[in-house]
Amino acid sequence: MRTDYDETPYPSLSYGQTHPDRMATIATLLGLHPVPVTHCRVLELGSAAGGNIYPLAYALPDSQFVGVDISQAQVDEGHRLISRLGLQNIALHKMDIMDITPEFGQFDYIIAHGVYSWVPAPVREKLMQVCKQNLSPNGVAFVSYNSYPGWHMMGAIRAAMLYRTRNTQDPMERVTQARALLDFMAEGIPAENSVFGAFLQSYMRFLQGELKGANALGNAFLLHDELEEVNDPVYFSQFIAHATTHGLQYVAEADFADVFPKGFSEQTMATLQTLAHDIVEMEQYLDFLRSKMFRQTLLCHAENTVQRTLSLNRAIGLYASSRLRPESQTPSIETVSVEKFLSGSDEVTLSTDHPVSKAALIYLAEVWPRAIRISDLLNIAREKVNAPPERIEEDAQDLLANMLKAYTYSSQLVELHAFQPRVVTEPGERPLASPVARLGAEGGLIATNMWHERAHLTPFLRQLLQLLDGARDRAALLDKLTELAIAEVLHLKLDGEPVTDPAVIRPLLERELEPNLQWLGRAGTLVG
Ligand SMILES: C[S@@+](CC[C@H](N)C(=O)[O-])C[C@H]1O[C@@H](n2cnc3c(N)ncnc32)[C@H](O)[C@@H]1O
């Protein structure tokens, strides 16, 4: 059963991992020569309403973006949003991927997110062909797909949902039936001591997150991702074999840290090394160990040389960002003593005794969400610890090694970038938020920030963000917010109770304004 994207559009959101910056960074680390993202050409296949590329077009004004989608309704919606933003460097075409020819143009980055597994085999074939024929010589393509072995288990859940909905046409009725069936199964299968039961529970938790409030967006995800007529997962090795037949080769995963095995015993690692003879075999065995069910793979032309041994020198021109905070209230940065740094989620930590690396991390947290070129970071951090001139080479190597080690372990520790967007940390006198973030806030509680990540807003942040057009100072913002609160567009609460008294509203807003502005700055939604 094919669900029409015109009738039930796909939620057109931004995906940080598809940013050309991510592809350029990884390609650079692997010895490739990607085109600078600030002046590049990007093609997105199956771009829906352009929600993934118009934020990029705003953030990279000197680059060109083209989106292709077969659904007229989604493309029309994209045109409406693009014209509201006044963007000139993006075009969305209502077009079948099957009709893309070499004359359509060459692109430095091609994105196909959520398409490969969800289209019939001939379109899949053509998608791969486009990734070859329309990719510039140093280009990088991003293709995501459902993968085995993880999808075998998911396939059992999909089969049950398809069976339950086999005689139902109405898309929303299908979602209702599928969700009711999931509840029934979750109730019936114990999670304890049952592999399938535990998996079902974790899928239900995922859906609950995805379907926040079972809203229209979440329902469309369920319809188009799991209940779609075509949903063909592949093994990673099969995907790479397919890419190889088209003259493409594997670069890495967009989640670069995934490429590096971790959390396994020494014995497991030793066996892995003997089983795997190349990177593809290694990653296929890792997929078996991790029961991987979704992949986001980067490809490039087979003629290019991917250098898999990481060299520190390739990272020196990159930018780093990090919001790690030292565990200690009084970290010692000038001495060689181990300091532990914590990530937001506290799941991963980083420890180092290198004074310059410690000073660098503390500085990066201060300027978050800005990224600093590593060569500049080296100088800034060395100045902070009064490093002796003769240590510059050693410091550079130690800092680079720590940055790379952190990045390849988890992007929660350190993020590396190939460019620095026009993002500002501090809200100025008349704060200005990116028009893309403001448009997101107008539509709901998700705003795409300048790094192409999604910022999740509270209702208060949502109203505030929309007001940050660079024309209002704090007094004007307070006036407007007070107006919204009195009109009950903005619902304020004090000690859990609704606040409606104008005499209480204003002082409450005065208290709330600054921390919320700071939050929006830290969330990467403000521009200079
Ligand atoms: C699952 S959605 C993914 C949308 C978006 N890339 C994302 O990840 O959010 C698949 C998209 O591919 C489009 N599509 C499917 N077949 C297509 C084809 N043959 N040519 C162009 N677009 C197609 C659909 O209209 C839909 O917008």
PDB file of C-alpha atoms in Angstrom, residues 144-314:
ATOM      1  CA  SER A 144      20.742   6.749   4.505  1.00  0.00           C
ATOM      2  CA  TYR A 145      18.946   3.393   4.553  1.00  0.00           C
ATOM      3  CA  ASN A 146      17.494   0.737   6.817  1.00  0.00           C
ATOM      4  CA  SER A 147      20.017  -1.998   7.479  1.00  0.00           C
ATOM      5  CA  TYR A 148      20.167  -5.628   8.496  1.00  0.00           C
ATOM      6  CA  PRO A 149      20.622  -7.399  10.806  1.00  0.00           C
ATOM      7  CA  GLY A 150      18.828  -4.891  13.069  1.00  0.00           C
ATOM      8  CA  TRP A 151      15.860  -4.590  10.714  1.00  0.00           C
ATOM      9  CA  HIS A 152      15.088  -8.325  10.862  1.00  0.00           C
ATOM     10  CA  MET A 153      13.545  -7.800  14.282  1.00  0.00           C
ATOM     11  CA  MET A 154      11.946  -4.506  13.231  1.00  0.00           C
ATOM     12  CA  GLY A 155      10.619  -6.299  10.152  1.00  0.00           C
ATOM     13  CA  ALA A 156       8.585  -8.588  12.415  1.00  0.00           C
ATOM     14  CA  ILE A 157       6.885  -5.546  13.946  1.00  0.00           C
ATOM     15  CA  ARG A 158       6.307  -4.005  10.526  1.00  0.00           C
ATOM     16  CA  ALA A 159       4.808  -7.281   9.266  1.00  0.00           C
ATOM     17  CA  ALA A 160       2.350  -7.337  12.157  1.00  0.00           C
ATOM     18  CA  MET A 161       1.340  -3.716  11.515  1.00  0.00           C
ATOM     19  CA  LEU A 162       0.958  -4.330   7.765  1.00  0.00           C
ATOM     20  CA  TYR A 163      -1.188  -7.393   8.471  1.00  0.00           C
ATOM     21  CA  ARG A 164      -3.454  -5.461  10.823  1.00  0.00           C
ATOM     22  CA  THR A 165      -3.919  -2.612   8.328  1.00  0.00           C
ATOM     23  CA  ARG A 166      -4.110  -4.731   5.154  1.00  0.00           C
ATOM     24  CA  ASN A 167      -7.753  -3.895   4.420  1.00  0.00           C
ATOM     25  CA  THR A 168      -7.645  -0.246   5.448  1.00  0.00           C
ATOM     26  CA  GLN A 169      -7.116   2.569   2.959  1.00  0.00           C
ATOM     27  CA  ASP A 170      -7.447   5.722   5.022  1.00  0.00           C
ATOM     28  CA  PRO A 171      -3.931   6.780   6.147  1.00  0.00           C
ATOM     29  CA  MET A 172      -4.962   8.061   9.582  1.00  0.00           C
ATOM     30  CA  GLU A 173      -7.076   4.998  10.245  1.00  0.00           C
ATOM     31  CA  ARG A 174      -4.042   2.870   9.396  1.00  0.00           C
ATOM     32  CA  VAL A 175      -1.942   4.776  11.938  1.00  0.00           C
ATOM     33  CA  THR A 176      -4.622   4.338  14.605  1.00  0.00           C
ATOM     34  CA  GLN A 177      -4.889   0.600  13.927  1.00  0.00           C
ATOM     35  CA  ALA A 178      -1.104   0.137  13.873  1.00  0.00           C
ATOM     36  CA  ARG A 179      -0.656   1.963  17.154  1.00  0.00           C
ATOM     37  CA  ALA A 180      -3.443   0.005  18.814  1.00  0.00           C
ATOM     38  CA  LEU A 181      -1.832  -3.230  17.621  1.00  0.00           C
ATOM     39  CA  LEU A 182       1.517  -2.166  19.080  1.00  0.00           C
ATOM     40  CA  ASP A 183      -0.148  -1.466  22.437  1.00  0.00           C
ATOM     41  CA  PHE A 184      -1.818  -4.861  22.297  1.00  0.00           C
ATOM     42  CA  MET A 185       1.438  -6.652  21.491  1.00  0.00           C
ATOM     43  CA  ALA A 186       3.433  -4.757  24.100  1.00  0.00           C
ATOM     44  CA  GLU A 187       0.824  -5.724  26.665  1.00  0.00           C
ATOM     45  CA  GLY A 188       0.859  -9.356  25.566  1.00  0.00           C
ATOM     46  CA  ILE A 189       4.603  -9.977  25.269  1.00  0.00           C
ATOM     47  CA  PRO A 190       6.607  -9.762  28.487  1.00  0.00           C
ATOM     48  CA  ALA A 191       9.653  -7.508  28.246  1.00  0.00           C
ATOM     49  CA  GLU A 192      11.510  -9.600  30.838  1.00  0.00           C
ATOM     50  CA  ASN A 193      13.428 -12.600  29.562  1.00  0.00           C
ATOM     51  CA  SER A 194      12.053 -12.093  26.058  1.00  0.00           C
ATOM     52  CA  VAL A 195      14.325 -10.650  23.416  1.00  0.00           C
ATOM     53  CA  PHE A 196      11.407  -9.706  21.189  1.00  0.00           C
ATOM     54  CA  GLY A 197       9.444  -8.224  24.102  1.00  0.00           C
ATOM     55  CA  ALA A 198      12.381  -6.040  25.114  1.00  0.00           C
ATOM     56  CA  PHE A 199      12.854  -4.907  21.513  1.00  0.00           C
ATOM     57  CA  LEU A 200       9.168  -4.088  21.173  1.00  0.00           C
ATOM     58  CA  GLN A 201       9.294  -1.994  24.325  1.00  0.00           C
ATOM     59  CA  SER A 202      12.292  -0.063  23.087  1.00  0.00           C
ATOM     60  CA  TYR A 203      10.560   0.550  19.740  1.00  0.00           C
ATOM     61  CA  MET A 204       7.473   1.792  21.597  1.00  0.00           C
ATOM     62  CA  ARG A 205       9.656   4.211  23.563  1.00  0.00           C
ATOM     63  CA  PHE A 206      11.210   5.409  20.308  1.00  0.00           C
ATOM     64  CA  LEU A 207       7.767   5.919  18.777  1.00  0.00           C
ATOM     65  CA  GLN A 208       6.563   7.797  21.817  1.00  0.00           C
ATOM     66  CA  GLY A 209       9.462  10.187  21.401  1.00  0.00           C
ATOM     67  CA  GLU A 210       8.900  10.391  17.671  1.00  0.00           C
ATOM     68  CA  LEU A 211       5.132  10.740  17.885  1.00  0.00           C
ATOM     69  CA  LYS A 212       5.219  13.367  20.597  1.00  0.00           C
ATOM     70  CA  GLY A 213       1.525  13.693  21.447  1.00  0.00           C
ATOM     71  CA  ALA A 214       0.603  11.527  18.430  1.00  0.00           C
ATOM     72  CA  ASN A 215       0.518  14.702  16.369  1.00  0.00           C
ATOM     73  CA  ALA A 216       0.184  14.881  12.617  1.00  0.00           C
ATOM     74  CA  LEU A 217       3.972  14.989  12.112  1.00  0.00           C
ATOM     75  CA  GLY A 218       4.557  11.822  14.127  1.00  0.00           C
ATOM     76  CA  ASN A 219       1.756  10.016  12.344  1.00  0.00           C
ATOM     77  CA  ALA A 220       3.320  10.843   8.996  1.00  0.00           C
ATOM     78  CA  PHE A 221       6.643   9.386  10.219  1.00  0.00           C
ATOM     79  CA  LEU A 222       4.935   6.113  11.136  1.00  0.00           C
ATOM     80  CA  LEU A 223       3.033   5.983   7.847  1.00  0.00           C
ATOM     81  CA  HIS A 224       5.927   6.703   5.559  1.00  0.00           C
ATOM     82  CA  ASP A 225       8.726   4.975   7.444  1.00  0.00           C
ATOM     83  CA  GLU A 226       7.237   1.738   8.753  1.00  0.00           C
ATOM     84  CA  LEU A 227       3.885   1.304   6.956  1.00  0.00           C
ATOM     85  CA  GLU A 228       5.105   2.290   3.487  1.00  0.00           C
ATOM     86  CA  GLU A 229       4.618  -0.318   0.756  1.00  0.00           C
ATOM     87  CA  VAL A 230       8.336  -0.346  -0.005  1.00  0.00           C
ATOM     88  CA  ASN A 231      10.720  -0.622   2.912  1.00  0.00           C
ATOM     89  CA  ASP A 232      13.726  -2.640   1.835  1.00  0.00           C
ATOM     90  CA  PRO A 233      16.609  -2.835   4.308  1.00  0.00           C
ATOM     91  CA  VAL A 234      20.003  -4.089   3.109  1.00  0.00           C
ATOM     92  CA  TYR A 235      23.179  -5.298   4.748  1.00  0.00           C
ATOM     93  CA  PHE A 236      25.924  -2.686   4.760  1.00  0.00           C
ATOM     94  CA  SER A 237      28.102  -4.944   2.586  1.00  0.00           C
ATOM     95  CA  GLN A 238      25.273  -5.214   0.018  1.00  0.00           C
ATOM     96  CA  PHE A 239      24.887  -1.451  -0.014  1.00  0.00           C
ATOM     97  CA  ILE A 240      28.603  -0.978  -0.629  1.00  0.00           C
ATOM     98  CA  ALA A 241      28.557  -3.667  -3.341  1.00  0.00           C
ATOM     99  CA  HIS A 242      25.741  -1.688  -5.008  1.00  0.00           C
ATOM    100  CA  ALA A 243      27.742   1.558  -4.737  1.00  0.00           C
ATOM    101  CA  THR A 244      30.824  -0.193  -6.141  1.00  0.00           C
ATOM    102  CA  THR A 245      28.981  -1.298  -9.279  1.00  0.00           C
ATOM    103  CA  HIS A 246      28.338   2.399  -9.930  1.00  0.00           C
ATOM    104  CA  GLY A 247      31.981   3.427  -9.553  1.00  0.00           C
ATOM    105  CA  LEU A 248      31.576   4.747  -6.018  1.00  0.00           C
ATOM    106  CA  GLN A 249      33.409   3.771  -2.836  1.00  0.00           C
ATOM    107  CA  TYR A 250      32.835   3.871   0.896  1.00  0.00           C
ATOM    108  CA  VAL A 251      34.149   6.919   2.750  1.00  0.00           C
ATOM    109  CA  ALA A 252      32.718   6.566   6.276  1.00  0.00           C
ATOM    110  CA  GLU A 253      29.541   6.866   8.286  1.00  0.00           C
ATOM    111  CA  ALA A 254      28.137  10.351   8.835  1.00  0.00           C
ATOM    112  CA  ASP A 255      28.267   9.452  12.537  1.00  0.00           C
ATOM    113  CA  PHE A 256      32.027   9.222  12.286  1.00  0.00           C
ATOM    114  CA  ALA A 257      32.535   7.875  15.812  1.00  0.00           C
ATOM    115  CA  ASP A 258      30.508   4.778  14.807  1.00  0.00           C
ATOM    116  CA  VAL A 259      33.320   3.710  12.496  1.00  0.00           C
ATOM    117  CA  PHE A 260      35.632   3.206  15.467  1.00  0.00           C
ATOM    118  CA  PRO A 261      34.870   0.066  17.492  1.00  0.00           C
ATOM    119  CA  LYS A 262      34.553   0.754  21.176  1.00  0.00           C
ATOM    120  CA  GLY A 263      33.157  -0.885  24.238  1.00  0.00           C
ATOM    121  CA  PHE A 264      34.362  -4.349  23.182  1.00  0.00           C
ATOM    122  CA  SER A 265      36.729  -6.606  25.113  1.00  0.00           C
ATOM    123  CA  GLU A 266      40.313  -7.053  23.976  1.00  0.00           C
ATOM    124  CA  GLN A 267      39.455 -10.569  22.890  1.00  0.00           C
ATOM    125  CA  THR A 268      36.501  -9.396  20.785  1.00  0.00           C
ATOM    126  CA  MET A 269      38.710  -6.763  19.186  1.00  0.00           C
ATOM    127  CA  ALA A 270      41.394  -9.342  18.416  1.00  0.00           C
ATOM    128  CA  THR A 271      38.861 -11.680  16.793  1.00  0.00           C
ATOM    129  CA  LEU A 272      37.390  -8.792  14.811  1.00  0.00           C
ATOM    130  CA  GLN A 273      40.845  -8.008  13.449  1.00  0.00           C
ATOM    131  CA  THR A 274      41.326 -11.594  12.293  1.00  0.00           C
ATOM    132  CA  LEU A 275      37.831 -11.880  10.776  1.00  0.00           C
ATOM    133  CA  ALA A 276      37.881  -8.593   8.876  1.00  0.00           C
ATOM    134  CA  HIS A 277      40.245  -8.102   5.976  1.00  0.00           C
ATOM    135  CA  ASP A 278      39.161  -4.626   4.975  1.00  0.00           C
ATOM    136  CA  ILE A 279      37.063  -1.724   6.217  1.00  0.00           C
ATOM    137  CA  VAL A 280      33.827  -3.049   4.688  1.00  0.00           C
ATOM    138  CA  GLU A 281      34.193  -6.453   6.345  1.00  0.00           C
ATOM    139  CA  MET A 282      35.126  -4.792   9.623  1.00  0.00           C
ATOM    140  CA  GLU A 283      32.015  -2.639   9.577  1.00  0.00           C
ATOM    141  CA  GLN A 284      29.810  -5.515   8.497  1.00  0.00           C
ATOM    142  CA  TYR A 285      30.996  -7.558  11.492  1.00  0.00           C
ATOM    143  CA  LEU A 286      30.454  -4.515  13.694  1.00  0.00           C
ATOM    144  CA  ASP A 287      26.879  -4.309  12.353  1.00  0.00           C
ATOM    145  CA  PHE A 288      26.374  -7.953  13.359  1.00  0.00           C
ATOM    146  CA  LEU A 289      27.704  -7.190  16.842  1.00  0.00           C
ATOM    147  CA  ARG A 290      25.653  -4.020  17.191  1.00  0.00           C
ATOM    148  CA  SER A 291      22.557  -5.318  15.376  1.00  0.00           C
ATOM    149  CA  LYS A 292      22.572  -2.116  13.364  1.00  0.00           C
ATOM    150  CA  MET A 293      19.225  -1.093  11.864  1.00  0.00           C
ATOM    151  CA  PHE A 294      19.923   2.255  10.203  1.00  0.00           C
ATOM    152  CA  ARG A 295      22.941   3.605   8.371  1.00  0.00           C
ATOM    153  CA  GLN A 296      23.974   6.984   7.037  1.00  0.00           C
ATOM    154  CA  THR A 297      26.801   6.288   4.656  1.00  0.00           C
ATOM    155  CA  LEU A 298      29.108   8.666   2.827  1.00  0.00           C
ATOM    156  CA  LEU A 299      30.365   7.747  -0.641  1.00  0.00           C
ATOM    157  CA  CYS A 300      32.836   9.245  -3.105  1.00  0.00           C
ATOM    158  CA  HIS A 301      34.208   8.401  -6.542  1.00  0.00           C
ATOM    159  CA  ALA A 302      36.124   5.119  -6.635  1.00  0.00           C
ATOM    160  CA  GLU A 303      39.057   6.906  -8.315  1.00  0.00           C
ATOM    161  CA  ASN A 304      39.805   9.008  -5.221  1.00  0.00           C
ATOM    162  CA  THR A 305      42.157   7.774  -2.502  1.00  0.00           C
ATOM    163  CA  VAL A 306      40.643   7.430   0.963  1.00  0.00           C
ATOM    164  CA  GLN A 307      43.460   7.428   3.528  1.00  0.00           C
ATOM    165  CA  ARG A 308      42.170   5.475   6.476  1.00  0.00           C
ATOM    166  CA  THR A 309      45.074   6.152   8.813  1.00  0.00           C
ATOM    167  CA  LEU A 310      44.207   9.407  10.511  1.00  0.00           C
ATOM    168  CA  SER A 311      46.954  11.996  10.365  1.00  0.00           C
ATOM    169  CA  LEU A 312      46.976  14.832  12.878  1.00  0.00           C
ATOM    170  CA  ASN A 313      48.095  17.370  10.310  1.00  0.00           C
ATOM    171  CA  ARG A 314      44.903  17.009   8.288  1.00  0.00           C
TER     172      ARG A 314
END
